[in-house]
Amino acid sequence: MTTWASTPQQVSNSRFESADNPPWAHDNDGPEIISEGFETQSQTEESLTQPLEQNKSNKPAAAGPAFGQKVALYLSHVLAIVALGMVSALVNDQGMGGGGLSWEEGQSKKVFNWHPLMMVSAFILMTLASLAFRNPFSCSDRWKKKMYHGLMWVLAATCMMVGMIAVVKSHNDAVSGYIANLYSLHSWIGIAVLSLYSIQFVGGVTFFGFQIGTGSLRARMLSLHQFLGPVIYFAMVMTILLGLQEKKVSLVAHILSVSGYIANLYSLYTWIGIVVLLLYLIRFVGGVTLFGFQFGTGSLRARMLSLHQFLGPVIYFAMVMTILLGLQEKEGFIGCSYTVTEADLRPYQHFNEIPYVCRLSHGLGIVIFTMALTTAYALYNFPEDE
């Protein structure tokens, strides 16, 4: 997980050649982050910093988090298998256009099913790529790890390409009927994420695959590469959930109203929202208790500080995700599509045909998404030049 607002480290060619610990590798030299956002607390608060410094010099204290991270690493691999099984079950469900996959004209709903399958598969491959340098089962040769990391990104890019072709093909099927393209918030955010992914991919291959550029240039690019990695990963999570939310609302919108009442807790948006709210409350109460009223021993507060720092950016991005899901859900009821009588190969020409309220909602979503990116960039631990 990314370490935000940590003490900058010096960049050198040797750092690039031996960059085994990226900025999110929980270095022990960063200042504390204890506010509700990502603000940095002064190091002058002796009541907290003195026990924290003692804890930093106490090597066995790191065993707890290291064990927890190892468990999380294994769990990520298990969840990857579970996710693949669940998306496979989803695309084969009768509710998904009769279920199953097809590439034949006239079966647009089954052609569309390739889209969620391929995009979730791409995310799973991104997960494997992200964990390449932490996987205890991988070889110790760093170059081989980099090759594995790059291979996973190539396979993920291939899955994304198939997924994008599938959705365009399903929307431009003359037999099944034409459907507008790029009218939803999911598609707008998706294009932004694919653009970031392409930049990251080309930059990674250029600077770290073919080793083009000087050592100092690649060292600077490494910092940007490390920053974009988790950002794109979280953005991919948002995009997938937006897609699921869009599809779900389109399937159930006509049955939600019962005798004038509207069902509660039926959507992915509400489920995710409740989880985010609970995480926020846990972090808030823990922050006030441990760092506001200074309850607990110094060593306990030092250990909890690491968890507090971790939850900060996680809750922040989860909140962004929840807001975008809420916008996507509302747009599903409004109806943001437009009528087309031929293949919609130039959707930008139909921009004004998207209802104004939807364009406004899309714009709000893009602003929030961009704000999250700029906030992350502003607070990221970029090493300083020598």
mmCIF file of C-alpha atoms in Angstrom:
data_model
loop_
_atom_site.group_PDB
_atom_site.id
_atom_site.type_symbol
_atom_site.label_atom_id
_atom_site.label_comp_id
_atom_site.label_asym_id
_atom_site.label_seq_id
_atom_site.Cartn_x
_atom_site.Cartn_y
_atom_site.Cartn_z
ATOM 1 C CA MET A 1 0.000 0.000 0.000
ATOM 2 C CA THR A 2 1.210 3.462 -0.775
ATOM 3 C CA THR A 3 2.942 5.467 1.935
ATOM 4 C CA TRP A 4 1.717 9.057 1.717
ATOM 5 C CA ALA A 5 3.645 12.111 2.896
ATOM 6 C CA SER A 6 6.672 10.173 4.111
ATOM 7 C CA THR A 7 10.138 11.602 4.486
ATOM 8 C CA PRO A 8 11.670 11.996 1.001
ATOM 9 C CA GLN A 9 14.657 9.844 0.175
ATOM 10 C CA GLN A 10 17.533 10.745 -2.101
ATOM 11 C CA VAL A 11 17.457 9.530 -5.683
ATOM 12 C CA SER A 12 20.566 8.070 -7.192
ATOM 13 C CA ASN A 13 21.492 5.609 -9.886
ATOM 14 C CA SER A 14 22.253 3.047 -7.222
ATOM 15 C CA ARG A 15 18.734 3.489 -5.857
ATOM 16 C CA PHE A 16 17.337 2.740 -9.277
ATOM 17 C CA GLU A 17 19.485 -0.337 -9.714
ATOM 18 C CA SER A 18 18.531 -1.726 -6.302
ATOM 19 C CA ALA A 19 15.034 -0.362 -5.782
ATOM 20 C CA ASP A 20 13.775 -3.332 -3.798
ATOM 21 C CA ASN A 21 11.655 -1.190 -1.488
ATOM 22 C CA PRO A 22 9.211 1.126 -3.241
ATOM 23 C CA PRO A 23 7.720 4.059 -1.302
ATOM 24 C CA TRP A 24 4.767 1.938 -0.160
ATOM 25 C CA ALA A 25 7.047 -0.725 1.377
ATOM 26 C CA HIS A 26 6.519 0.730 4.881
ATOM 27 C CA ASP A 27 9.924 2.332 5.414
ATOM 28 C CA ASN A 28 10.665 3.154 9.020
ATOM 29 C CA ASP A 29 11.737 6.756 8.496
ATOM 30 C CA GLY A 30 8.439 8.496 7.693
ATOM 31 C CA PRO A 31 6.628 11.058 9.859
ATOM 32 C CA GLU A 32 3.297 10.298 11.414
ATOM 33 C CA ILE A 33 -0.010 10.745 9.626
ATOM 34 C CA ILE A 34 -2.828 10.833 12.159
ATOM 35 C CA SER A 35 -5.422 13.321 10.926
ATOM 36 C CA GLU A 36 -8.635 12.500 9.143
ATOM 37 C CA GLY A 37 -6.956 13.231 5.835
ATOM 38 C CA PHE A 38 -3.276 12.722 5.042
ATOM 39 C CA GLU A 39 -1.816 15.640 6.980
ATOM 40 C CA THR A 40 1.561 15.218 8.652
ATOM 41 C CA GLN A 41 1.754 15.537 12.414
ATOM 42 C CA SER A 42 4.690 17.419 13.896
ATOM 43 C CA GLN A 43 7.581 15.317 15.101
ATOM 44 C CA THR A 44 7.796 17.535 18.204
ATOM 45 C CA GLU A 45 5.058 15.725 20.088
ATOM 46 C CA GLU A 46 7.385 13.848 22.416
ATOM 47 C CA SER A 47 4.612 11.862 24.047
ATOM 48 C CA LEU A 48 4.093 9.958 20.823
ATOM 49 C CA THR A 49 7.332 10.268 18.910
ATOM 50 C CA GLN A 50 9.630 9.074 21.680
ATOM 51 C CA PRO A 51 7.878 5.692 22.049
ATOM 52 C CA LEU A 52 7.607 5.537 18.277
ATOM 53 C CA GLU A 53 11.359 6.036 17.856
ATOM 54 C CA GLN A 54 11.998 3.351 20.434
ATOM 55 C CA ASN A 55 9.657 1.064 18.533
ATOM 56 C CA LYS A 56 11.494 1.789 15.265
ATOM 57 C CA SER A 57 14.740 0.602 16.761
ATOM 58 C CA ASN A 58 13.074 -2.499 18.143
ATOM 59 C CA LYS A 59 13.355 -4.985 15.278
ATOM 60 C CA PRO A 60 11.033 -7.700 16.709
ATOM 61 C CA ALA A 61 8.151 -5.186 16.755
ATOM 62 C CA ALA A 62 7.960 -5.399 12.964
ATOM 63 C CA ALA A 63 7.138 -9.106 13.090
ATOM 64 C CA GLY A 64 3.429 -8.447 13.656
ATOM 65 C CA PRO A 65 2.805 -6.273 10.566
ATOM 66 C CA ALA A 66 5.067 -8.498 8.464
ATOM 67 C CA PHE A 67 2.998 -11.544 9.399
ATOM 68 C CA GLY A 68 -0.225 -9.677 8.689
ATOM 69 C CA GLN A 69 1.026 -8.586 5.297
ATOM 70 C CA LYS A 70 2.030 -12.157 4.475
ATOM 71 C CA VAL A 71 -1.478 -13.346 5.336
ATOM 72 C CA ALA A 72 -2.931 -10.550 3.181
ATOM 73 C CA LEU A 73 -0.677 -11.604 0.292
ATOM 74 C CA TYR A 74 -1.948 -15.187 0.435
ATOM 75 C CA LEU A 75 -5.516 -13.942 0.817
ATOM 76 C CA SER A 76 -5.173 -11.762 -2.297
ATOM 77 C CA HIS A 77 -4.261 -14.833 -4.347
ATOM 78 C CA VAL A 78 -7.167 -16.807 -2.912
ATOM 79 C CA LEU A 79 -9.585 -13.945 -3.603
ATOM 80 C CA ALA A 80 -8.278 -13.744 -7.164
ATOM 81 C CA ILE A 81 -9.398 -17.343 -7.722
ATOM 82 C CA VAL A 82 -12.746 -16.630 -6.030
ATOM 83 C CA ALA A 83 -13.295 -13.531 -8.188
ATOM 84 C CA LEU A 84 -12.562 -15.476 -11.372
ATOM 85 C CA GLY A 85 -15.059 -18.159 -10.335
ATOM 86 C CA MET A 86 -17.740 -15.597 -9.462
ATOM 87 C CA VAL A 87 -17.427 -13.580 -12.681
ATOM 88 C CA SER A 88 -17.592 -16.846 -14.623
ATOM 89 C CA ALA A 89 -20.810 -17.719 -12.796
ATOM 90 C CA LEU A 90 -22.140 -14.209 -13.440
ATOM 91 C CA VAL A 91 -21.685 -14.278 -17.218
ATOM 92 C CA ASN A 92 -23.299 -17.728 -17.351
ATOM 93 C CA ASP A 93 -26.365 -16.645 -15.373
ATOM 94 C CA GLN A 94 -29.678 -16.463 -17.237
ATOM 95 C CA GLY A 95 -30.038 -12.834 -16.220
ATOM 96 C CA MET A 96 -27.038 -11.943 -18.370
ATOM 97 C CA GLY A 97 -28.728 -12.224 -21.768
ATOM 98 C CA GLY A 98 -29.517 -15.884 -21.301
ATOM 99 C CA GLY A 99 -26.053 -16.668 -20.018
ATOM 100 C CA GLY A 100 -22.940 -17.813 -21.781
ATOM 101 C CA LEU A 101 -20.478 -16.330 -24.247
ATOM 102 C CA SER A 102 -20.654 -15.798 -27.962
ATOM 103 C CA TRP A 103 -18.939 -13.808 -30.706
ATOM 104 C CA GLU A 104 -21.746 -14.222 -33.251
ATOM 105 C CA GLU A 105 -23.735 -11.364 -34.726
ATOM 106 C CA GLY A 106 -27.274 -11.272 -33.385
ATOM 107 C CA GLN A 107 -26.201 -12.404 -29.903
ATOM 108 C CA SER A 108 -25.077 -9.037 -28.599
ATOM 109 C CA LYS A 109 -25.910 -9.778 -24.949
ATOM 110 C CA LYS A 110 -23.707 -12.850 -24.953
ATOM 111 C CA VAL A 111 -21.001 -10.963 -26.826
ATOM 112 C CA PHE A 112 -21.192 -8.302 -24.112
ATOM 113 C CA ASN A 113 -20.556 -10.970 -21.469
ATOM 114 C CA TRP A 114 -16.955 -11.096 -22.658
ATOM 115 C CA HIS A 115 -16.564 -7.559 -21.297
ATOM 116 C CA PRO A 116 -16.964 -8.240 -17.541
ATOM 117 C CA LEU A 117 -15.109 -11.553 -17.857
ATOM 118 C CA MET A 118 -12.100 -9.976 -19.564
ATOM 119 C CA MET A 119 -12.000 -6.844 -17.388
ATOM 120 C CA VAL A 120 -12.111 -8.814 -14.129
ATOM 121 C CA SER A 121 -9.460 -11.167 -15.546
ATOM 122 C CA ALA A 122 -7.321 -8.119 -16.362
ATOM 123 C CA PHE A 123 -7.705 -6.896 -12.784
ATOM 124 C CA ILE A 124 -6.682 -10.306 -11.438
ATOM 125 C CA LEU A 125 -3.560 -10.207 -13.620
ATOM 126 C CA MET A 126 -2.862 -6.679 -12.352
ATOM 127 C CA THR A 127 -3.075 -8.076 -8.823
ATOM 128 C CA LEU A 128 -0.505 -10.757 -9.635
ATOM 129 C CA ALA A 129 1.732 -8.125 -11.247
ATOM 130 C CA SER A 130 1.449 -5.870 -8.189
ATOM 131 C CA LEU A 131 2.447 -8.686 -5.824
ATOM 132 C CA ALA A 132 5.318 -9.931 -7.991
ATOM 133 C CA PHE A 133 8.024 -8.398 -5.800
ATOM 134 C CA ARG A 134 6.405 -9.590 -2.553
ATOM 135 C CA ASN A 135 5.529 -13.150 -3.563
ATOM 136 C CA PRO A 136 7.472 -15.562 -1.292
ATOM 137 C CA PHE A 137 7.159 -18.323 -3.903
ATOM 138 C CA SER A 138 8.840 -16.312 -6.668
ATOM 139 C CA CYS A 139 12.513 -16.647 -7.477
ATOM 140 C CA SER A 140 15.094 -14.373 -5.891
ATOM 141 C CA ASP A 141 16.386 -13.078 -9.241
ATOM 142 C CA ARG A 142 15.090 -9.503 -9.506
ATOM 143 C CA TRP A 143 15.304 -9.432 -13.302
ATOM 144 C CA LYS A 144 13.074 -12.520 -13.527
ATOM 145 C CA LYS A 145 10.618 -10.858 -11.149
ATOM 146 C CA LYS A 146 10.554 -7.820 -13.406
ATOM 147 C CA MET A 147 9.920 -10.031 -16.428
ATOM 148 C CA TYR A 148 7.056 -11.755 -14.596
ATOM 149 C CA HIS A 149 5.700 -8.337 -13.565
ATOM 150 C CA GLY A 150 5.821 -7.157 -17.171
ATOM 151 C CA LEU A 151 4.284 -10.360 -18.512
ATOM 152 C CA MET A 152 1.285 -10.001 -16.194
ATOM 153 C CA TRP A 153 0.788 -6.435 -17.442
ATOM 154 C CA VAL A 154 0.947 -7.610 -21.064
ATOM 155 C CA LEU A 155 -1.654 -10.305 -20.400
ATOM 156 C CA ALA A 156 -3.816 -7.789 -18.526
ATOM 157 C CA ALA A 157 -3.584 -5.367 -21.458
ATOM 158 C CA THR A 158 -4.599 -8.182 -23.829
ATOM 159 C CA CYS A 159 -7.651 -8.993 -21.703
ATOM 160 C CA MET A 160 -8.607 -5.319 -21.605
ATOM 161 C CA MET A 161 -8.354 -5.080 -25.377
ATOM 162 C CA VAL A 162 -10.633 -8.101 -25.869
ATOM 163 C CA GLY A 163 -13.064 -6.685 -23.289
ATOM 164 C CA MET A 164 -13.214 -3.309 -25.041
ATOM 165 C CA ILE A 165 -13.700 -4.892 -28.462
ATOM 166 C CA ALA A 166 -16.509 -7.023 -27.033
ATOM 167 C CA VAL A 167 -18.487 -4.079 -25.653
ATOM 168 C CA VAL A 168 -18.095 -2.075 -28.878
ATOM 169 C CA LYS A 169 -19.126 -5.104 -30.955
ATOM 170 C CA SER A 170 -22.172 -5.774 -28.776
ATOM 171 C CA HIS A 171 -23.322 -2.143 -28.995
ATOM 172 C CA ASN A 172 -22.936 -2.003 -32.791
ATOM 173 C CA ASP A 173 -24.752 -5.206 -33.702
ATOM 174 C CA ALA A 174 -27.119 -4.539 -36.606
ATOM 175 C CA VAL A 175 -29.117 -7.720 -35.966
ATOM 176 C CA SER A 176 -29.631 -7.259 -32.206
ATOM 177 C CA GLY A 177 -30.099 -3.496 -32.486
ATOM 178 C CA TYR A 178 -27.726 -0.602 -32.036
ATOM 179 C CA ILE A 179 -26.861 0.777 -28.581
ATOM 180 C CA ALA A 180 -25.187 4.095 -27.835
ATOM 181 C CA ASN A 181 -21.559 4.122 -26.723
ATOM 182 C CA LEU A 182 -19.775 6.140 -24.030
ATOM 183 C CA TYR A 183 -22.910 7.601 -22.430
ATOM 184 C CA SER A 184 -22.317 6.372 -18.862
ATOM 185 C CA LEU A 185 -20.039 7.507 -16.064
ATOM 186 C CA HIS A 186 -18.563 3.996 -16.066
ATOM 187 C CA SER A 187 -17.409 4.419 -19.664
ATOM 188 C CA TRP A 188 -15.958 7.890 -19.049
ATOM 189 C CA ILE A 189 -13.976 6.783 -16.008
ATOM 190 C CA GLY A 190 -13.009 3.613 -17.865
ATOM 191 C CA ILE A 191 -11.458 5.601 -20.721
ATOM 192 C CA ALA A 192 -9.462 7.650 -18.200
ATOM 193 C CA VAL A 193 -8.195 4.494 -16.484
ATOM 194 C CA LEU A 194 -7.267 2.855 -19.798
ATOM 195 C CA SER A 195 -5.324 5.993 -20.745
ATOM 196 C CA LEU A 196 -3.405 5.911 -17.464
ATOM 197 C CA TYR A 197 -2.799 2.186 -17.924
ATOM 198 C CA SER A 198 -1.402 2.756 -21.418
ATOM 199 C CA ILE A 199 0.946 5.490 -20.172
ATOM 200 C CA GLN A 200 2.147 3.257 -17.346
ATOM 201 C CA PHE A 201 2.601 0.280 -19.667
ATOM 202 C CA VAL A 202 4.525 2.139 -22.376
ATOM 203 C CA GLY A 203 6.675 3.910 -19.788
ATOM 204 C CA GLY A 204 7.445 0.667 -17.977
ATOM 205 C CA VAL A 205 8.460 -1.159 -21.140
ATOM 206 C CA THR A 206 10.545 1.786 -22.365
ATOM 207 C CA PHE A 207 12.449 2.665 -19.212
ATOM 208 C CA PHE A 208 12.571 -0.620 -17.298
ATOM 209 C CA GLY A 209 12.131 -3.226 -20.010
ATOM 210 C CA PHE A 210 14.422 -1.890 -22.726
ATOM 211 C CA GLN A 211 16.410 0.223 -20.216
ATOM 212 C CA ILE A 212 16.192 3.314 -22.427
ATOM 213 C CA GLY A 213 17.520 6.536 -20.908
ATOM 214 C CA THR A 214 20.191 7.427 -18.391
ATOM 215 C CA GLY A 215 20.244 5.987 -14.899
ATOM 216 C CA SER A 216 19.166 9.296 -13.354
ATOM 217 C CA LEU A 217 16.264 9.641 -15.789
ATOM 218 C CA ARG A 218 15.099 6.093 -15.091
ATOM 219 C CA ALA A 219 15.398 6.738 -11.377
ATOM 220 C CA ARG A 220 13.022 9.691 -11.684
ATOM 221 C CA MET A 221 10.692 7.708 -13.898
ATOM 222 C CA LEU A 222 10.743 4.858 -11.372
ATOM 223 C CA SER A 223 9.191 7.146 -8.759
ATOM 224 C CA LEU A 224 6.398 8.105 -11.148
ATOM 225 C CA HIS A 225 5.972 4.441 -12.139
ATOM 226 C CA GLN A 226 5.643 3.461 -8.491
ATOM 227 C CA PHE A 227 3.120 6.234 -7.901
ATOM 228 C CA LEU A 228 0.929 5.335 -10.875
ATOM 229 C CA GLY A 229 0.891 1.616 -10.057
ATOM 230 C CA PRO A 230 -1.377 1.676 -6.976
ATOM 231 C CA VAL A 231 -3.350 4.628 -8.371
ATOM 232 C CA ILE A 232 -4.266 2.666 -11.511
ATOM 233 C CA TYR A 233 -4.966 -0.413 -9.405
ATOM 234 C CA PHE A 234 -7.494 1.421 -7.219
ATOM 235 C CA ALA A 235 -8.924 3.179 -10.274
ATOM 236 C CA MET A 236 -9.440 -0.210 -11.907
ATOM 237 C CA VAL A 237 -11.360 -1.335 -8.822
ATOM 238 C CA MET A 238 -13.592 1.740 -9.143
ATOM 239 C CA THR A 239 -14.215 1.098 -12.827
ATOM 240 C CA ILE A 240 -15.153 -2.546 -12.325
ATOM 241 C CA LEU A 241 -17.565 -1.679 -9.522
ATOM 242 C CA LEU A 242 -19.094 1.103 -11.629
ATOM 243 C CA GLY A 243 -19.646 -1.412 -14.421
ATOM 244 C CA LEU A 244 -21.281 -3.907 -12.076
ATOM 245 C CA GLN A 245 -23.455 -1.139 -10.624
ATOM 246 C CA GLU A 246 -24.540 0.031 -14.079
ATOM 247 C CA LYS A 247 -25.448 -3.487 -15.171
ATOM 248 C CA LYS A 248 -27.248 -4.279 -11.939
ATOM 249 C CA VAL A 249 -29.455 -1.179 -12.054
ATOM 250 C CA SER A 250 -30.371 -1.883 -15.676
ATOM 251 C CA LEU A 251 -31.472 -5.394 -14.650
ATOM 252 C CA VAL A 252 -33.551 -4.528 -11.583
ATOM 253 C CA ALA A 253 -34.695 -0.912 -11.994
ATOM 254 C CA HIS A 254 -38.164 -1.992 -13.146
ATOM 255 C CA ILE A 255 -38.855 -4.130 -10.050
ATOM 256 C CA LEU A 256 -37.467 -1.939 -7.252
ATOM 257 C CA SER A 257 -40.629 -0.008 -6.550
ATOM 258 C CA VAL A 258 -43.220 -1.933 -4.530
ATOM 259 C CA SER A 259 -46.502 -0.192 -3.579
ATOM 260 C CA GLY A 260 -44.861 3.210 -3.717
ATOM 261 C CA TYR A 261 -41.956 2.166 -1.519
ATOM 262 C CA ILE A 262 -38.396 1.744 -2.743
ATOM 263 C CA ALA A 263 -36.222 -1.142 -1.593
ATOM 264 C CA ASN A 264 -33.179 -0.468 0.603
ATOM 265 C CA LEU A 265 -29.765 -2.113 0.560
ATOM 266 C CA TYR A 266 -30.380 -3.692 -2.847
ATOM 267 C CA SER A 267 -27.433 -2.118 -4.663
ATOM 268 C CA LEU A 268 -23.675 -2.523 -4.683
ATOM 269 C CA TYR A 269 -23.442 1.179 -3.872
ATOM 270 C CA THR A 270 -25.196 0.749 -0.512
ATOM 271 C CA TRP A 271 -23.185 -2.354 0.375
ATOM 272 C CA ILE A 272 -19.867 -0.646 -0.325
ATOM 273 C CA GLY A 273 -21.102 2.522 1.374
ATOM 274 C CA ILE A 274 -21.848 0.716 4.630
ATOM 275 C CA VAL A 275 -18.398 -0.893 4.650
ATOM 276 C CA VAL A 276 -16.745 2.487 4.055
ATOM 277 C CA LEU A 277 -18.819 4.102 6.806
ATOM 278 C CA LEU A 278 -17.813 1.369 9.271
ATOM 279 C CA LEU A 279 -14.134 1.762 8.364
ATOM 280 C CA TYR A 280 -14.420 5.518 8.797
ATOM 281 C CA LEU A 281 -16.017 5.168 12.230
ATOM 282 C CA ILE A 282 -13.388 2.646 13.375
ATOM 283 C CA ARG A 283 -10.584 4.940 12.262
ATOM 284 C CA PHE A 284 -12.229 8.026 13.752
ATOM 285 C CA VAL A 285 -12.863 6.445 17.150
ATOM 286 C CA GLY A 286 -9.396 4.899 17.171
ATOM 287 C CA GLY A 287 -7.774 8.214 16.234
ATOM 288 C CA VAL A 288 -9.604 10.175 18.912
ATOM 289 C CA THR A 289 -8.973 7.519 21.563
ATOM 290 C CA LEU A 290 -5.310 6.782 20.907
ATOM 291 C CA PHE A 291 -4.000 10.065 19.491
ATOM 292 C CA GLY A 292 -6.510 12.606 20.771
ATOM 293 C CA PHE A 293 -6.930 11.507 24.402
ATOM 294 C CA GLN A 294 -3.565 9.659 24.343
ATOM 295 C CA PHE A 295 -5.020 6.456 25.792
ATOM 296 C CA GLY A 296 -2.779 3.412 25.857
ATOM 297 C CA THR A 297 0.938 2.952 26.209
ATOM 298 C CA GLY A 298 3.405 4.596 23.872
ATOM 299 C CA SER A 299 4.269 1.272 22.247
ATOM 300 C CA LEU A 300 0.596 0.454 21.658
ATOM 301 C CA ARG A 301 -0.045 3.846 20.090
ATOM 302 C CA ALA A 302 3.038 3.433 17.926
ATOM 303 C CA ARG A 303 1.732 0.120 16.578
ATOM 304 C CA MET A 304 -1.752 1.515 16.043
ATOM 305 C CA LEU A 305 -0.274 4.504 14.229
ATOM 306 C CA SER A 306 0.827 2.231 11.375
ATOM 307 C CA LEU A 307 -2.719 0.892 11.025
ATOM 308 C CA HIS A 308 -4.072 4.439 11.225
ATOM 309 C CA GLN A 309 -1.730 5.510 8.426
ATOM 310 C CA PHE A 310 -2.763 2.556 6.278
ATOM 311 C CA LEU A 311 -6.491 3.128 6.696
ATOM 312 C CA GLY A 312 -6.271 6.827 5.811
ATOM 313 C CA PRO A 313 -5.676 6.551 2.046
ATOM 314 C CA VAL A 314 -7.736 3.353 1.843
ATOM 315 C CA ILE A 315 -10.816 5.092 3.261
ATOM 316 C CA TYR A 316 -10.171 8.150 1.103
ATOM 317 C CA PHE A 317 -10.163 6.172 -2.144
ATOM 318 C CA ALA A 318 -13.046 4.008 -0.926
ATOM 319 C CA MET A 319 -15.035 7.194 -0.346
ATOM 320 C CA VAL A 320 -14.291 8.324 -3.902
ATOM 321 C CA MET A 321 -15.435 4.933 -5.131
ATOM 322 C CA THR A 322 -18.660 5.154 -3.104
ATOM 323 C CA ILE A 323 -19.504 8.601 -4.459
ATOM 324 C CA LEU A 324 -18.985 7.456 -8.051
ATOM 325 C CA LEU A 325 -21.120 4.362 -7.429
ATOM 326 C CA GLY A 326 -23.891 6.581 -6.084
ATOM 327 C CA LEU A 327 -23.752 8.781 -9.176
ATOM 328 C CA GLN A 328 -23.785 5.721 -11.437
ATOM 329 C CA GLU A 329 -26.797 4.275 -9.630
ATOM 330 C CA LYS A 330 -28.809 7.482 -9.962
ATOM 331 C CA GLU A 331 -27.896 7.766 -13.636
ATOM 332 C CA GLY A 332 -29.259 4.260 -14.142
ATOM 333 C CA PHE A 333 -32.706 5.404 -13.035
ATOM 334 C CA ILE A 334 -32.543 8.654 -15.010
ATOM 335 C CA GLY A 335 -31.470 6.970 -18.228
ATOM 336 C CA CYS A 336 -28.447 8.586 -19.834
ATOM 337 C CA SER A 337 -28.428 6.778 -23.171
ATOM 338 C CA TYR A 338 -29.596 8.174 -26.482
ATOM 339 C CA THR A 339 -31.231 6.557 -29.503
ATOM 340 C CA VAL A 340 -29.057 5.493 -32.424
ATOM 341 C CA THR A 341 -30.146 4.041 -35.771
ATOM 342 C CA GLU A 342 -26.706 2.984 -36.943
ATOM 343 C CA ALA A 343 -23.389 1.876 -35.491
ATOM 344 C CA ASP A 344 -22.267 4.495 -32.953
ATOM 345 C CA LEU A 345 -18.634 4.648 -34.032
ATOM 346 C CA ARG A 346 -18.218 8.368 -33.247
ATOM 347 C CA PRO A 347 -19.929 8.757 -29.856
ATOM 348 C CA TYR A 348 -18.365 12.187 -29.313
ATOM 349 C CA GLN A 349 -20.691 13.511 -32.015
ATOM 350 C CA HIS A 350 -23.661 12.623 -29.797
ATOM 351 C CA PHE A 351 -22.335 14.352 -26.685
ATOM 352 C CA ASN A 352 -25.186 16.891 -26.601
ATOM 353 C CA GLU A 353 -27.742 14.092 -26.923
ATOM 354 C CA ILE A 354 -26.771 12.799 -23.487
ATOM 355 C CA PRO A 355 -29.291 14.375 -21.050
ATOM 356 C CA TYR A 356 -27.906 17.502 -19.396
ATOM 357 C CA VAL A 357 -28.373 16.068 -15.903
ATOM 358 C CA CYS A 358 -26.257 13.064 -16.923
ATOM 359 C CA ARG A 359 -23.527 15.263 -18.391
ATOM 360 C CA LEU A 360 -23.528 17.236 -15.148
ATOM 361 C CA SER A 361 -23.321 14.029 -13.130
ATOM 362 C CA HIS A 362 -20.527 12.704 -15.370
ATOM 363 C CA GLY A 363 -18.646 15.968 -14.926
ATOM 364 C CA LEU A 364 -18.975 15.777 -11.156
ATOM 365 C CA GLY A 365 -17.641 12.220 -11.251
ATOM 366 C CA ILE A 366 -14.658 13.242 -13.380
ATOM 367 C CA VAL A 367 -13.893 16.158 -11.037
ATOM 368 C CA ILE A 368 -13.974 13.869 -7.984
ATOM 369 C CA PHE A 369 -11.838 11.266 -9.754
ATOM 370 C CA THR A 370 -9.315 13.931 -10.810
ATOM 371 C CA MET A 371 -9.302 15.435 -7.315
ATOM 372 C CA ALA A 372 -8.364 12.027 -5.912
ATOM 373 C CA LEU A 373 -5.483 11.773 -8.404
ATOM 374 C CA THR A 374 -4.154 15.249 -7.653
ATOM 375 C CA THR A 375 -4.468 14.704 -3.894
ATOM 376 C CA ALA A 376 -2.583 11.418 -4.158
ATOM 377 C CA TYR A 377 0.116 13.059 -6.276
ATOM 378 C CA ALA A 378 0.474 16.008 -3.890
ATOM 379 C CA LEU A 379 0.959 13.760 -0.871
ATOM 380 C CA TYR A 380 3.011 10.956 -2.382
ATOM 381 C CA ASN A 381 6.548 10.292 -1.159
ATOM 382 C CA PHE A 382 8.550 11.316 -4.219
ATOM 383 C CA PRO A 383 12.318 11.142 -3.549
ATOM 384 C CA GLU A 384 14.146 14.435 -3.797
ATOM 385 C CA ASP A 385 16.856 14.983 -6.378
ATOM 386 C CA GLU A 386 20.373 15.170 -5.096
#
